[in-house]
Tab-separated table of C-alpha atoms and ligand atoms in Angstrom:
chain	number	residue	atom	x	y	z
A	130	MET	CA	-2.010	-4.995	117.823
A	131	THR	CA	-0.139	-1.923	116.613
A	132	ASP	CA	-1.106	1.627	117.553
A	133	ALA	CA	-2.151	2.280	113.972
A	134	GLN	CA	-4.467	-0.720	114.044
A	135	ARG	CA	-5.926	0.434	117.337
A	136	ALA	CA	-6.589	3.863	115.872
A	137	LEU	CA	-8.206	2.202	112.877
A	138	ALA	CA	-10.520	0.217	115.160
A	139	HIS	CA	-11.569	3.459	116.870
A	140	ALA	CA	-12.410	5.012	113.505
A	141	PHE	CA	-15.305	2.594	112.918
A	142	PRO	CA	-18.699	3.636	114.321
A	143	LYS	CA	-19.944	1.976	117.502
A	144	ASP	CA	-22.886	0.321	115.787
A	145	PHE	CA	-20.775	-1.208	113.007
A	146	ILE	CA	-21.563	-4.925	112.634
A	147	TRP	CA	-18.582	-7.222	113.125
A	148	GLY	CA	-19.133	-10.755	111.983
A	149	SER	CA	-17.822	-13.855	110.394
A	150	ALA	CA	-19.221	-16.123	107.691
A	151	THR	CA	-19.587	-19.772	106.680
A	152	ALA	CA	-21.831	-21.799	104.364
A	153	SER	CA	-23.896	-24.923	105.014
A	154	TYR	CA	-22.104	-27.440	102.795
A	155	GLN	CA	-18.711	-26.143	103.868
A	156	VAL	CA	-19.215	-26.562	107.619
A	157	GLU	CA	-22.274	-28.667	108.494
A	158	GLY	CA	-21.292	-32.234	107.704
A	159	PHE	CA	-24.003	-34.617	108.916
A	160	VAL	CA	-24.803	-36.005	105.500
A	161	ASP	CA	-24.302	-39.748	105.970
A	162	GLU	CA	-25.819	-42.521	108.094
A	163	GLU	CA	-26.806	-40.482	111.148
A	164	SER	CA	-28.432	-37.843	109.003
A	165	LYS	CA	-30.663	-40.268	107.112
A	166	ALA	CA	-33.184	-40.268	109.946
A	167	GLU	CA	-33.125	-36.485	109.986
A	168	GLY	CA	-33.883	-36.333	106.268
A	169	ARG	CA	-31.725	-34.764	103.601
A	170	ALA	CA	-31.674	-35.058	99.838
A	171	THR	CA	-28.386	-35.534	98.033
A	172	SER	CA	-26.992	-32.181	96.929
A	173	ILE	CA	-25.189	-31.473	93.657
A	174	TRP	CA	-22.016	-31.063	95.722
A	175	ASP	CA	-22.215	-34.621	97.090
A	176	THR	CA	-22.550	-35.879	93.536
A	177	TYR	CA	-19.824	-33.666	92.126
A	178	ALA	CA	-17.382	-34.478	94.939
A	179	HIS	CA	-17.781	-38.202	94.290
A	180	VAL	CA	-16.525	-37.976	90.721
A	181	PRO	CA	-12.838	-38.889	90.843
A	182	GLY	CA	-10.606	-35.984	89.900
A	183	ASN	CA	-13.081	-33.214	90.738
A	184	ILE	CA	-11.768	-32.429	94.228
A	185	ALA	CA	-8.066	-31.781	94.849
A	186	ASP	CA	-7.812	-34.110	97.854
A	187	GLY	CA	-10.672	-36.423	96.866
A	188	SER	CA	-12.736	-35.303	99.865
A	189	ASP	CA	-16.391	-34.321	100.269
A	190	GLY	CA	-18.452	-32.359	102.805
A	191	SER	CA	-19.813	-35.355	104.656
A	192	ARG	CA	-18.027	-34.448	107.913
A	193	ALA	CA	-16.595	-30.982	107.312
A	194	CYS	CA	-16.633	-29.130	110.669
A	195	GLU	CA	-19.636	-31.072	111.992
A	196	GLN	CA	-21.318	-27.781	112.764
A	197	TYR	CA	-24.731	-29.389	112.357
A	198	THR	CA	-24.177	-31.075	115.723
A	199	ARG	CA	-21.430	-28.893	117.205
A	200	TYR	CA	-23.187	-25.541	116.791
A	201	PRO	CA	-23.527	-24.866	120.543
A	202	GLU	CA	-19.739	-25.038	120.841
A	203	ASP	CA	-19.311	-22.869	117.737
A	204	ILE	CA	-21.729	-20.242	118.992
A	205	ALA	CA	-19.770	-20.138	122.262
A	206	LEU	CA	-16.682	-19.552	120.130
A	207	MET	CA	-18.382	-16.665	118.316
A	208	LYS	CA	-19.394	-15.231	121.652
A	209	GLU	CA	-15.817	-15.392	122.878
A	210	LEU	CA	-14.681	-13.642	119.723
A	211	GLY	CA	-17.183	-10.892	120.439
A	212	LEU	CA	-19.015	-11.201	117.124
A	213	ASP	CA	-22.172	-9.158	116.572
A	214	ALA	CA	-23.377	-11.347	113.732
A	215	TYR	CA	-22.958	-14.717	112.066
A	216	ARG	CA	-23.504	-15.135	108.345
A	217	MET	CA	-24.687	-18.685	107.673
A	218	SER	CA	-26.639	-20.484	104.985
A	219	ILE	CA	-29.507	-22.961	105.052
A	220	ALA	CA	-29.252	-26.277	103.210
A	221	TRP	CA	-32.083	-26.533	100.686
A	222	PRO	CA	-31.698	-30.370	100.456
A	223	ARG	CA	-32.559	-30.616	104.157
A	224	ILE	CA	-35.687	-28.455	103.898
A	225	PHE	CA	-37.282	-30.313	100.985
A	226	THR	CA	-35.928	-33.846	100.960
A	227	SER	CA	-37.493	-35.015	97.691
A	228	LEU	CA	-39.016	-33.632	94.539
A	229	GLU	CA	-42.419	-34.958	95.638
A	230	ASP	CA	-42.204	-33.166	98.972
A	231	MET	CA	-41.029	-30.011	97.281
A	232	ARG	CA	-43.950	-30.058	94.868
A	233	ALA	CA	-46.417	-30.806	97.634
A	234	GLY	CA	-44.929	-28.074	99.837
A	235	ARG	CA	-44.081	-30.640	102.552
A	236	VAL	CA	-41.295	-29.163	104.636
A	237	ASN	CA	-38.963	-31.458	106.595
A	238	ARG	CA	-39.897	-30.730	110.210
A	239	LYS	CA	-36.656	-32.089	111.624
A	240	ALA	CA	-34.502	-29.738	109.586
A	241	LEU	CA	-36.802	-26.867	110.469
A	242	ASP	CA	-36.442	-27.735	114.146
A	243	HIS	CA	-32.689	-27.969	113.830
A	244	TYR	CA	-32.269	-24.497	112.346
A	245	THR	CA	-34.830	-23.105	114.775
A	246	CYS	CA	-32.740	-24.365	117.703
A	247	MET	CA	-29.585	-22.974	116.167
A	248	LEU	CA	-31.202	-19.570	115.548
A	249	ASP	CA	-32.488	-19.566	119.128
A	250	ALA	CA	-29.010	-20.329	120.424
A	251	LEU	CA	-27.648	-17.426	118.397
A	252	ARG	CA	-30.317	-15.128	119.777
A	253	GLU	CA	-29.503	-16.246	123.290
A	254	ALA	CA	-25.868	-15.377	122.645
A	255	ASP	CA	-26.991	-12.025	121.250
A	256	ILE	CA	-25.516	-12.799	117.837
A	257	LYS	CA	-27.534	-11.627	114.865
A	258	PRO	CA	-27.991	-14.233	112.122
A	259	ILE	CA	-27.537	-13.092	108.532
A	260	VAL	CA	-29.125	-15.938	106.603
A	261	THR	CA	-28.264	-16.896	103.046
A	262	LEU	CA	-30.882	-19.019	101.319
A	263	TYR	CA	-28.602	-20.455	98.665
A	264	HIS	CA	-24.870	-20.989	98.966
A	265	TRP	CA	-24.472	-23.529	96.134
A	266	ASP	CA	-25.910	-26.732	97.631
A	267	LEU	CA	-28.733	-27.375	95.162
A	268	PRO	CA	-30.826	-30.524	95.714
A	269	GLN	CA	-29.687	-33.142	93.207
A	270	TYR	CA	-33.335	-33.848	92.284
A	271	LEU	CA	-33.456	-30.441	90.583
A	272	GLN	CA	-30.425	-31.399	88.500
A	273	ASP	CA	-31.695	-34.858	87.454
A	274	GLU	CA	-34.037	-35.081	84.481
A	275	VAL	CA	-37.577	-35.915	85.603
A	276	GLY	CA	-40.430	-34.588	83.480
A	277	SER	CA	-40.094	-30.813	83.244
A	278	TYR	CA	-37.432	-30.845	85.974
A	279	GLY	CA	-33.690	-31.250	85.667
A	280	GLY	CA	-30.747	-29.270	84.450
A	281	GLY	CA	-30.474	-27.298	87.670
A	282	TRP	CA	-30.110	-23.572	87.125
A	283	ALA	CA	-30.191	-23.997	83.353
A	284	ASN	CA	-33.890	-24.806	83.846
A	285	ARG	CA	-36.460	-22.151	84.732
A	286	GLU	CA	-38.228	-24.646	87.042
A	287	THR	CA	-35.359	-24.315	89.507
A	288	ALA	CA	-35.960	-20.582	89.856
A	289	LEU	CA	-39.676	-21.150	90.442
A	290	ARG	CA	-38.963	-23.778	93.077
A	291	PHE	CA	-36.519	-21.403	94.765
A	292	GLY	CA	-39.442	-19.034	95.253
A	293	ASP	CA	-41.347	-21.788	97.109
A	294	TYR	CA	-38.262	-22.611	99.148
A	295	ALA	CA	-37.840	-18.947	100.138
A	296	ALA	CA	-41.500	-18.780	101.194
A	297	ALA	CA	-41.063	-21.915	103.332
A	298	LEU	CA	-38.024	-20.436	105.094
A	299	ALA	CA	-39.738	-17.105	105.679
A	300	LYS	CA	-42.678	-18.950	107.209
A	301	GLY	CA	-40.405	-21.176	109.292
A	302	PHE	CA	-37.881	-18.656	110.582
A	303	GLY	CA	-39.620	-15.323	110.107
A	304	ASP	CA	-39.626	-14.379	113.772
A	305	ARG	CA	-35.966	-15.322	114.230
A	306	VAL	CA	-34.294	-13.867	111.159
A	307	GLU	CA	-34.251	-10.218	110.200
A	308	THR	CA	-31.782	-10.174	107.297
A	309	TRP	CA	-32.404	-12.472	104.339
A	310	THR	CA	-29.860	-12.913	101.573
A	311	THR	CA	-31.203	-14.717	98.544
A	312	LEU	CA	-28.032	-15.921	96.817
A	313	ASN	CA	-24.335	-16.134	97.489
A	314	GLU	CA	-22.162	-15.326	94.474
A	315	PRO	CA	-24.393	-16.312	91.588
A	316	TRP	CA	-21.281	-15.704	89.417
A	317	CYS	CA	-19.727	-18.872	90.819
A	318	ALA	CA	-22.955	-20.853	90.614
A	319	ALA	CA	-23.440	-19.966	86.936
A	320	TYR	CA	-19.952	-19.769	85.461
A	321	LEU	CA	-17.928	-22.174	87.617
A	322	GLY	CA	-20.860	-24.599	87.699
A	323	TYR	CA	-22.074	-24.504	84.101
A	324	ALA	CA	-19.305	-23.017	81.920
A	325	GLN	CA	-16.004	-24.049	83.493
A	326	GLY	CA	-17.284	-27.169	85.233
A	327	ARG	CA	-14.971	-26.460	88.183
A	328	HIS	CA	-17.885	-26.462	90.613
A	329	ALA	CA	-21.011	-28.600	90.850
A	330	PRO	CA	-22.812	-29.625	88.717
A	331	GLY	CA	-19.657	-29.711	86.568
A	332	VAL	CA	-21.279	-28.729	83.279
A	333	ARG	CA	-19.172	-27.122	80.524
A	334	ASP	CA	-21.618	-25.356	78.246
A	335	ASP	CA	-21.626	-21.564	77.830
A	336	ALA	CA	-25.254	-21.451	76.688
A	337	GLN	CA	-26.366	-23.286	79.828
A	338	ALA	CA	-24.258	-20.931	81.920
A	339	LEU	CA	-26.085	-17.887	80.546
A	340	ALA	CA	-29.446	-19.571	81.068
A	341	ALA	CA	-28.274	-20.185	84.644
A	342	VAL	CA	-27.420	-16.471	84.956
A	343	HIS	CA	-30.951	-15.495	84.044
A	344	HIS	CA	-32.609	-18.132	86.204
A	345	LEU	CA	-30.485	-17.174	89.203
A	346	ASN	CA	-31.609	-13.580	88.670
A	347	LEU	CA	-35.203	-14.735	88.476
A	348	ALA	CA	-34.762	-16.868	91.608
A	349	HIS	CA	-33.465	-13.820	93.443
A	350	GLY	CA	-36.504	-11.756	92.458
A	351	LEU	CA	-38.946	-14.517	93.359
A	352	GLY	CA	-37.116	-15.090	96.637
A	353	VAL	CA	-37.245	-11.439	97.704
A	354	ALA	CA	-40.919	-11.214	96.770
A	355	ALA	CA	-41.731	-14.393	98.716
A	356	VAL	CA	-39.938	-13.202	101.849
A	357	LYS	CA	-41.617	-9.792	101.718
A	358	ALA	CA	-45.031	-11.357	101.037
A	359	GLU	CA	-44.647	-13.544	104.101
A	360	LEU	CA	-43.008	-11.075	106.495
A	361	GLY	CA	-43.721	-7.619	105.176
A	362	GLU	CA	-41.405	-4.702	105.715
A	363	LYS	CA	-39.797	-6.083	108.867
A	364	ALA	CA	-37.788	-8.402	106.621
A	365	GLN	CA	-34.509	-6.935	105.408
A	366	THR	CA	-33.560	-8.308	102.011
A	367	SER	CA	-30.236	-8.504	100.250
A	368	VAL	CA	-28.101	-10.437	97.818
A	369	THR	CA	-24.388	-11.203	97.981
A	370	LEU	CA	-22.313	-10.729	94.827
A	371	ASN	CA	-18.630	-11.382	94.277
A	372	LEU	CA	-18.215	-8.248	92.219
A	373	GLN	CA	-15.078	-8.553	90.131
A	374	VAL	CA	-12.606	-5.709	90.315
A	375	ASN	CA	-11.097	-5.763	86.851
A	376	ARG	CA	-8.166	-3.504	86.044
A	377	ALA	CA	-7.244	-2.652	82.447
A	378	ALA	CA	-3.647	-3.687	81.710
A	379	THR	CA	-2.951	-0.348	80.004
A	380	ASP	CA	-4.789	2.875	79.295
A	381	SER	CA	-5.296	1.918	75.656
A	382	LEU	CA	-8.807	2.027	74.236
A	383	ASP	CA	-8.608	-1.699	73.516
A	384	ASP	CA	-7.696	-2.680	77.050
A	385	ARG	CA	-10.272	-0.383	78.555
A	386	ALA	CA	-12.901	-1.909	76.278
A	387	ALA	CA	-11.782	-5.372	77.420
A	388	LYS	CA	-12.207	-4.286	81.039
A	389	ALA	CA	-15.692	-2.920	80.371
A	390	GLN	CA	-16.641	-6.156	78.634
A	391	ALA	CA	-15.297	-8.269	81.520
A	392	ASP	CA	-17.251	-6.075	83.951
A	393	ARG	CA	-20.440	-6.617	81.979
A	394	ILE	CA	-20.293	-10.405	81.917
A	395	ALA	CA	-19.148	-10.710	85.537
A	396	ASN	CA	-20.972	-7.869	87.312
A	397	GLU	CA	-23.525	-6.110	85.136
A	398	VAL	CA	-25.415	-9.348	84.421
A	399	TRP	CA	-26.504	-9.223	88.091
A	400	LEU	CA	-26.496	-5.520	88.947
A	401	GLY	CA	-28.489	-4.618	85.842
A	402	PRO	CA	-31.525	-6.875	86.347
A	403	MET	CA	-31.514	-6.931	90.152
A	404	LEU	CA	-30.872	-3.268	90.873
A	405	ASP	CA	-31.505	-1.307	87.663
A	406	GLY	CA	-34.292	-3.415	86.160
A	407	ALA	CA	-32.647	-4.289	82.828
A	408	TYR	CA	-29.780	-6.113	81.162
A	409	ASP	CA	-27.280	-3.833	79.446
A	410	PRO	CA	-28.134	-4.553	75.759
A	411	GLN	CA	-24.416	-4.725	75.021
A	412	ILE	CA	-24.375	-8.035	76.949
A	413	PHE	CA	-26.585	-9.584	74.279
A	414	GLU	CA	-24.091	-8.383	71.665
A	415	ASP	CA	-21.119	-9.762	73.597
A	416	THR	CA	-22.723	-13.208	73.818
A	417	ARG	CA	-24.420	-13.390	70.406
A	418	ALA	CA	-22.368	-16.393	69.364
A	419	VAL	CA	-23.416	-18.269	72.509
A	420	THR	CA	-27.155	-17.727	72.935
A	421	GLU	CA	-30.114	-15.605	71.906
A	422	TRP	CA	-31.332	-15.311	75.511
A	423	SER	CA	-34.713	-16.723	74.483
A	424	PHE	CA	-35.118	-17.946	78.073
A	425	ILE	CA	-36.061	-14.392	79.125
A	426	GLN	CA	-39.860	-14.269	79.380
A	427	PRO	CA	-42.162	-11.256	79.477
A	428	GLY	CA	-42.409	-9.900	83.004
A	429	ASP	CA	-39.133	-11.443	84.191
A	430	LEU	CA	-37.253	-8.168	84.527
A	431	GLU	CA	-40.032	-6.648	86.646
A	432	GLN	CA	-39.999	-9.767	88.820
A	433	ILE	CA	-36.223	-9.647	89.268
A	434	HIS	CA	-36.100	-5.924	90.033
A	435	GLN	CA	-37.166	-5.904	93.699
A	436	PRO	CA	-36.382	-3.221	96.243
A	437	LEU	CA	-33.546	-4.340	98.528
A	438	ASN	CA	-32.244	-3.090	101.855
A	439	SER	CA	-28.626	-3.999	101.428
A	440	LEU	CA	-26.022	-5.235	99.005
A	441	GLY	CA	-23.524	-7.845	100.151
A	442	ILE	CA	-20.103	-7.743	98.539
A	443	ASN	CA	-17.580	-10.574	98.768
A	444	TYR	CA	-14.089	-9.345	98.047
A	445	TYR	CA	-10.807	-11.248	97.769
A	446	CYS	CA	-8.575	-9.905	94.991
A	447	THR	CA	-8.404	-8.051	91.670
A	448	GLN	CA	-7.582	-9.201	88.169
A	449	THR	CA	-5.945	-7.476	85.249
A	450	VAL	CA	-7.349	-7.881	81.760
A	451	ARG	CA	-6.380	-6.790	78.271
A	452	ARG	CA	-7.726	-7.174	74.761
A	453	ALA	CA	-6.399	-10.562	73.658
A	454	PRO	CA	-3.672	-10.234	71.076
A	455	ALA	CA	-4.044	-12.417	67.993
A	456	GLN	CA	-1.730	-14.892	69.681
A	457	VAL	CA	-3.369	-15.672	73.025
A	458	HIS	CA	-1.167	-15.415	76.095
A	459	PRO	CA	0.084	-18.911	77.046
A	460	GLN	CA	-1.112	-18.407	80.630
A	461	ASN	CA	-4.608	-17.690	79.427
A	462	ALA	CA	-4.601	-20.595	76.979
A	463	ARG	CA	-4.723	-22.921	79.998
A	464	GLU	CA	-7.456	-20.902	81.679
A	465	ASP	CA	-11.126	-21.162	80.893
A	466	PRO	CA	-12.107	-18.376	78.540
A	467	ILE	CA	-14.614	-15.822	79.802
A	468	VAL	CA	-18.131	-16.556	78.514
A	469	GLY	CA	-18.673	-14.267	75.534
A	470	GLY	CA	-15.154	-12.946	76.101
A	471	THR	CA	-12.716	-15.146	74.211
A	472	ASN	CA	-11.119	-11.882	73.083
A	473	ILE	CA	-10.225	-11.007	76.677
A	474	ASP	CA	-6.923	-12.076	78.157
A	475	ILE	CA	-6.478	-12.357	81.952
A	476	LEU	CA	-2.931	-11.579	83.035
A	477	PRO	CA	-1.172	-13.642	85.714
A	478	PRO	CA	-1.601	-12.084	89.172
A	479	GLU	CA	1.330	-10.255	90.699
A	480	GLY	CA	2.694	-11.195	94.100
A	481	PRO	CA	2.881	-11.553	96.994
A	482	LEU	CA	0.128	-14.121	96.415
A	483	THR	CA	-1.972	-16.002	98.988
A	484	ALA	CA	-2.086	-19.811	99.146
A	485	MET	CA	-4.914	-19.628	96.595
A	486	GLY	CA	-2.582	-17.863	94.156
A	487	TRP	CA	-4.649	-14.671	94.471
A	488	ASN	CA	-3.100	-11.220	94.664
A	489	GLN	CA	-3.566	-8.902	97.619
A	490	GLU	CA	-4.936	-5.520	96.704
A	491	PRO	CA	-6.894	-3.852	99.503
A	492	GLY	CA	-7.429	-0.809	97.270
A	493	GLY	CA	-9.752	-2.960	95.163
A	494	LEU	CA	-12.107	-3.254	98.124
A	495	ARG	CA	-12.128	0.512	98.652
A	496	ASP	CA	-12.782	1.117	94.944
A	497	ILE	CA	-15.665	-1.322	94.543
A	498	VAL	CA	-17.343	-0.127	97.728
A	499	LEU	CA	-17.079	3.513	96.668
A	500	GLU	CA	-18.360	2.679	93.206
A	501	MET	CA	-21.385	0.732	94.452
A	502	SER	CA	-22.153	3.269	97.100
A	503	ALA	CA	-22.178	6.117	94.578
A	504	ARG	CA	-24.317	4.089	92.200
A	505	TYR	CA	-26.810	2.847	94.806
A	506	PRO	CA	-26.828	5.502	97.531
A	507	GLU	CA	-30.035	4.117	99.051
A	508	LEU	CA	-28.495	0.691	99.783
A	509	ASP	CA	-26.531	-0.301	102.851
A	510	ILE	CA	-23.367	-2.150	101.914
A	511	MET	CA	-22.078	-5.112	103.866
A	512	ILE	CA	-18.808	-6.861	103.194
A	513	THR	CA	-20.211	-10.355	103.492
A	514	GLU	CA	-16.867	-12.121	102.871
A	515	ASN	CA	-13.223	-11.125	102.896
A	516	GLY	CA	-10.275	-13.253	103.885
A	517	SER	CA	-7.265	-15.253	102.781
A	518	ALA	CA	-5.792	-18.762	102.805
A	519	TRP	CA	-2.213	-19.481	103.940
A	520	GLU	CA	-0.089	-22.527	104.703
A	521	ASP	CA	-1.061	-22.718	108.365
A	522	GLU	CA	1.071	-24.724	110.731
A	523	LEU	CA	0.029	-25.917	114.180
A	524	VAL	CA	2.676	-25.105	116.767
A	525	PRO	CA	2.853	-25.198	120.582
A	526	ASP	CA	1.472	-22.014	122.107
A	527	GLU	CA	4.210	-20.445	124.225
A	528	ALA	CA	1.521	-18.576	126.178
A	529	GLY	CA	-0.693	-21.513	127.150
A	530	GLU	CA	0.471	-24.761	128.790
A	531	GLY	CA	0.218	-27.618	126.360
A	532	GLU	CA	-1.999	-25.605	124.027
A	533	LEU	CA	-1.570	-25.340	120.283
A	534	THR	CA	-1.888	-22.327	118.037
A	535	VAL	CA	-1.128	-21.010	114.551
A	536	HIS	CA	1.015	-17.949	113.981
A	537	ASP	CA	-0.468	-16.404	110.839
A	538	PRO	CA	0.915	-12.882	110.443
A	539	ASP	CA	0.037	-12.873	106.737
A	540	ARG	CA	-3.634	-13.320	107.552
A	541	VAL	CA	-3.586	-10.610	110.228
A	542	HIS	CA	-1.910	-8.320	107.722
A	543	TYR	CA	-4.450	-9.141	104.992
A	544	LEU	CA	-7.336	-8.501	107.375
A	545	SER	CA	-6.008	-5.251	108.823
A	546	GLU	CA	-5.065	-3.807	105.420
A	547	HIS	CA	-8.505	-4.580	104.035
A	548	LEU	CA	-10.171	-3.011	107.042
A	549	ARG	CA	-8.013	0.049	106.491
A	550	ALA	CA	-9.157	0.234	102.863
A	551	LEU	CA	-12.771	-0.301	103.907
A	552	ASN	CA	-12.527	2.506	106.409
A	553	GLU	CA	-11.148	4.799	103.705
A	554	ALA	CA	-14.246	4.092	101.636
A	555	ARG	CA	-16.404	4.730	104.682
A	556	GLU	CA	-14.680	8.022	105.413
A	557	GLN	CA	-15.237	9.045	101.820
A	558	GLY	CA	-18.956	8.602	102.378
A	559	ALA	CA	-19.701	4.963	101.538
A	560	ARG	CA	-22.623	3.511	103.488
A	561	VAL	CA	-20.914	0.428	104.882
A	562	THR	CA	-22.655	-1.177	107.839
A	563	GLY	CA	-20.872	-4.464	108.427
A	564	TYR	CA	-17.902	-6.706	107.783
A	565	PHE	CA	-17.751	-10.515	107.830
A	566	ALA	CA	-14.424	-12.303	107.937
A	567	TRP	CA	-14.237	-15.391	105.734
A	568	SER	CA	-14.201	-17.643	107.498
A	569	LEU	CA	-15.078	-18.316	111.124
A	570	MET	CA	-13.145	-21.573	110.839
A	571	ASP	CA	-11.286	-23.660	108.277
A	572	ASN	CA	-13.771	-25.586	106.192
A	573	TYR	CA	-14.491	-27.475	102.975
A	574	GLU	CA	-13.011	-25.238	100.302
A	575	TRP	CA	-15.093	-26.690	97.444
A	576	ALA	CA	-12.978	-28.155	94.644
A	577	LEU	CA	-9.890	-27.702	96.812
A	578	GLY	CA	-11.333	-29.843	99.585
A	579	TYR	CA	-9.658	-29.427	102.963
A	580	SER	CA	-6.321	-28.439	101.452
A	581	LYS	CA	-6.907	-24.683	101.789
A	582	ARG	CA	-7.512	-22.989	105.114
A	583	PHE	CA	-9.395	-19.660	105.283
A	584	GLY	CA	-10.413	-19.817	108.944
A	585	ILE	CA	-9.546	-17.306	111.603
A	586	VAL	CA	-9.876	-20.407	113.796
A	587	TYR	CA	-8.035	-23.613	112.873
A	588	VAL	CA	-9.944	-26.900	112.609
A	589	ASP	CA	-8.038	-30.073	113.417
A	590	TYR	CA	-10.265	-32.341	111.308
A	591	PRO	CA	-9.430	-35.738	112.878
A	592	THR	CA	-10.353	-34.482	116.372
A	593	GLN	CA	-12.646	-31.626	115.283
A	594	ARG	CA	-10.864	-29.366	117.746
A	595	ARG	CA	-11.174	-25.628	117.136
A	596	ILE	CA	-7.804	-23.930	117.723
A	597	TRP	CA	-7.402	-20.161	117.808
A	598	LYS	CA	-5.014	-18.714	115.249
A	599	ASP	CA	-3.316	-15.381	115.981
A	600	THR	CA	-5.862	-13.815	113.618
A	601	ALA	CA	-8.749	-14.851	115.881
A	602	ARG	CA	-7.084	-13.187	118.857
A	603	TRP	CA	-6.319	-10.129	116.745
A	604	TYR	CA	-9.890	-9.847	115.450
A	605	ARG	CA	-11.306	-10.168	118.980
A	606	GLU	CA	-9.077	-7.352	120.156
A	607	PHE	CA	-9.921	-5.240	117.128
A	608	ILE	CA	-13.656	-5.622	117.742
A	609	ARG	CA	-13.221	-4.754	121.419
A	610	GLU	CA	-11.206	-1.671	120.561
A	611	SER	CA	-13.761	-0.508	118.024
A	612	ARG	CA	-16.372	-0.448	120.791
A	613	ALA	CA	-14.098	1.202	123.328
A	614	ALA	CA	-12.978	4.854	123.510
B	931	LIG	C1	-16.096	-17.417	98.007
B	931	LIG	O1	-15.879	-17.566	96.650
B	931	LIG	C2	-17.190	-18.331	98.449
B	931	LIG	O2	-18.404	-17.643	98.684
B	931	LIG	C3	-16.827	-19.178	99.628
B	931	LIG	O3	-17.750	-20.216	99.777
B	931	LIG	C4	-15.402	-19.657	99.471
B	931	LIG	O4	-15.041	-20.601	100.448
B	931	LIG	C5	-14.505	-18.458	99.545
B	931	LIG	O5	-14.883	-17.466	98.651
B	931	LIG	C6	-13.030	-18.750	99.340
B	931	LIG	O6	-12.763	-19.236	98.065
B	931	LIG	O7	-9.803	-17.605	90.545
B	931	LIG	O8	-7.590	-16.666	90.481
B	931	LIG	O9	-9.248	-15.883	88.913
B	931	LIG	C7	-14.882	-16.754	96.094
B	931	LIG	C8	-14.728	-17.044	94.631
B	931	LIG	C9	-12.699	-15.730	94.414
B	931	LIG	C10	-13.914	-16.595	92.497
B	931	LIG	C11	-11.842	-14.940	93.477
B	931	LIG	C12	-13.052	-15.778	91.603
B	931	LIG	C13	-10.930	-14.796	91.274
B	931	LIG	C14	-9.486	-15.159	91.400
B	931	LIG	N1	-13.981	-16.082	93.855
B	931	LIG	N2	-11.770	-15.554	92.181
B	931	LIG	S1	-9.017	-16.415	90.253
């Protein structure tokens, strides 16, 4: 750790929350034979992963990091890292294992017991759980057509059922969980899932994607209301958004208008209803050719607009946009057009790029945090994900006999530069209360399978060994320093 990094650690307040994040389908495993007795419905990700060609390495989440059974070991790991908090998600398909059970309100006791034990183990380790209700693993029975059901998030039913699911979790874990996050990155769920088809359920239909946007908003509102109804004011509520940081390619009016339009379809569709109580009417104009938004019903906006305690922001990179010239950029021609934004061109990112092909621009984190903090001064802001993938290589650890490690200076650099940018925002008055590194360990990177590694800890999948990368050691030291002096 450099002196500058040490000084940076000291700049953070003593009660700042240092954490790390994962998601159920990405780490749990336990979906096959052994899990049958435990009860679990198929999720849309099982289905999607089994379609040849959908996943880069043809894999699925059936084993992943086996955290469902290995959580005691993983909590010990968190403890050793010195984490204050663990951001995890609950698998909806484990809680209600069939449509019949869901409709009858019959919760799967075994899954409830499992998460209860895990939450108790976290409490024992003095690690605060930040629980996400939905991180993309929708039960397949809500996607399949049965009566009024089916279509997943394109169907209003799914939002209504999410409200029941949230109530069941609040009832089940209310005395063990303080911070409840309704959704993780509804942008991905709606647009990657229903417009681009790059995520489950693999639909490519812009009108369905916009219906999904609205129903995810509605689900959020119903979820917050259900949690508060069950637990009252002791429950802290939040939502996690991957707010896009769009930069205009030039200062021209056209490019700035393209940026504003990209911001609306990516960010304002959530911020407006959830935090301001309305959709920006310009969004309806932008998407006129796609849908008339007739799925919005009277009372929906009031339902969606619930008071929140905090806003979670996931931040990875920025993108540069411009008004599409008559002849569309060849790079963009391959890309999926933005919903309602075929006149927006996304420019290729500029290096040095991560293994995901994403640019590294810590200033984007500072900017979005300052912007949100100025706009919503009453909300705490948590960085619920931030991290990077690199071509990690296992090598012998010179320091430990026979041990292995990964030297990942690029990841340490990414992390420290983003923390520096975050601290700048903080020092300029932003109300940031926590930071969660994505991810605690390498895991199932969705359509990229196990080919991309975001962990601060390496997972050797065949043996399931957890191996500390340099970043893990660096983060532990950083956290220690921030509490010292
Ligand atoms: C998060 O998604 C997820 O919450 C998490 O589950 C996942 O493992 C993690 O990040 C890493 O991917 O695609 O080149 O235009 C992040 C998804 C990242 C989607 C940035 C949009 C824009 C860059 N977002 N991305 S690009």
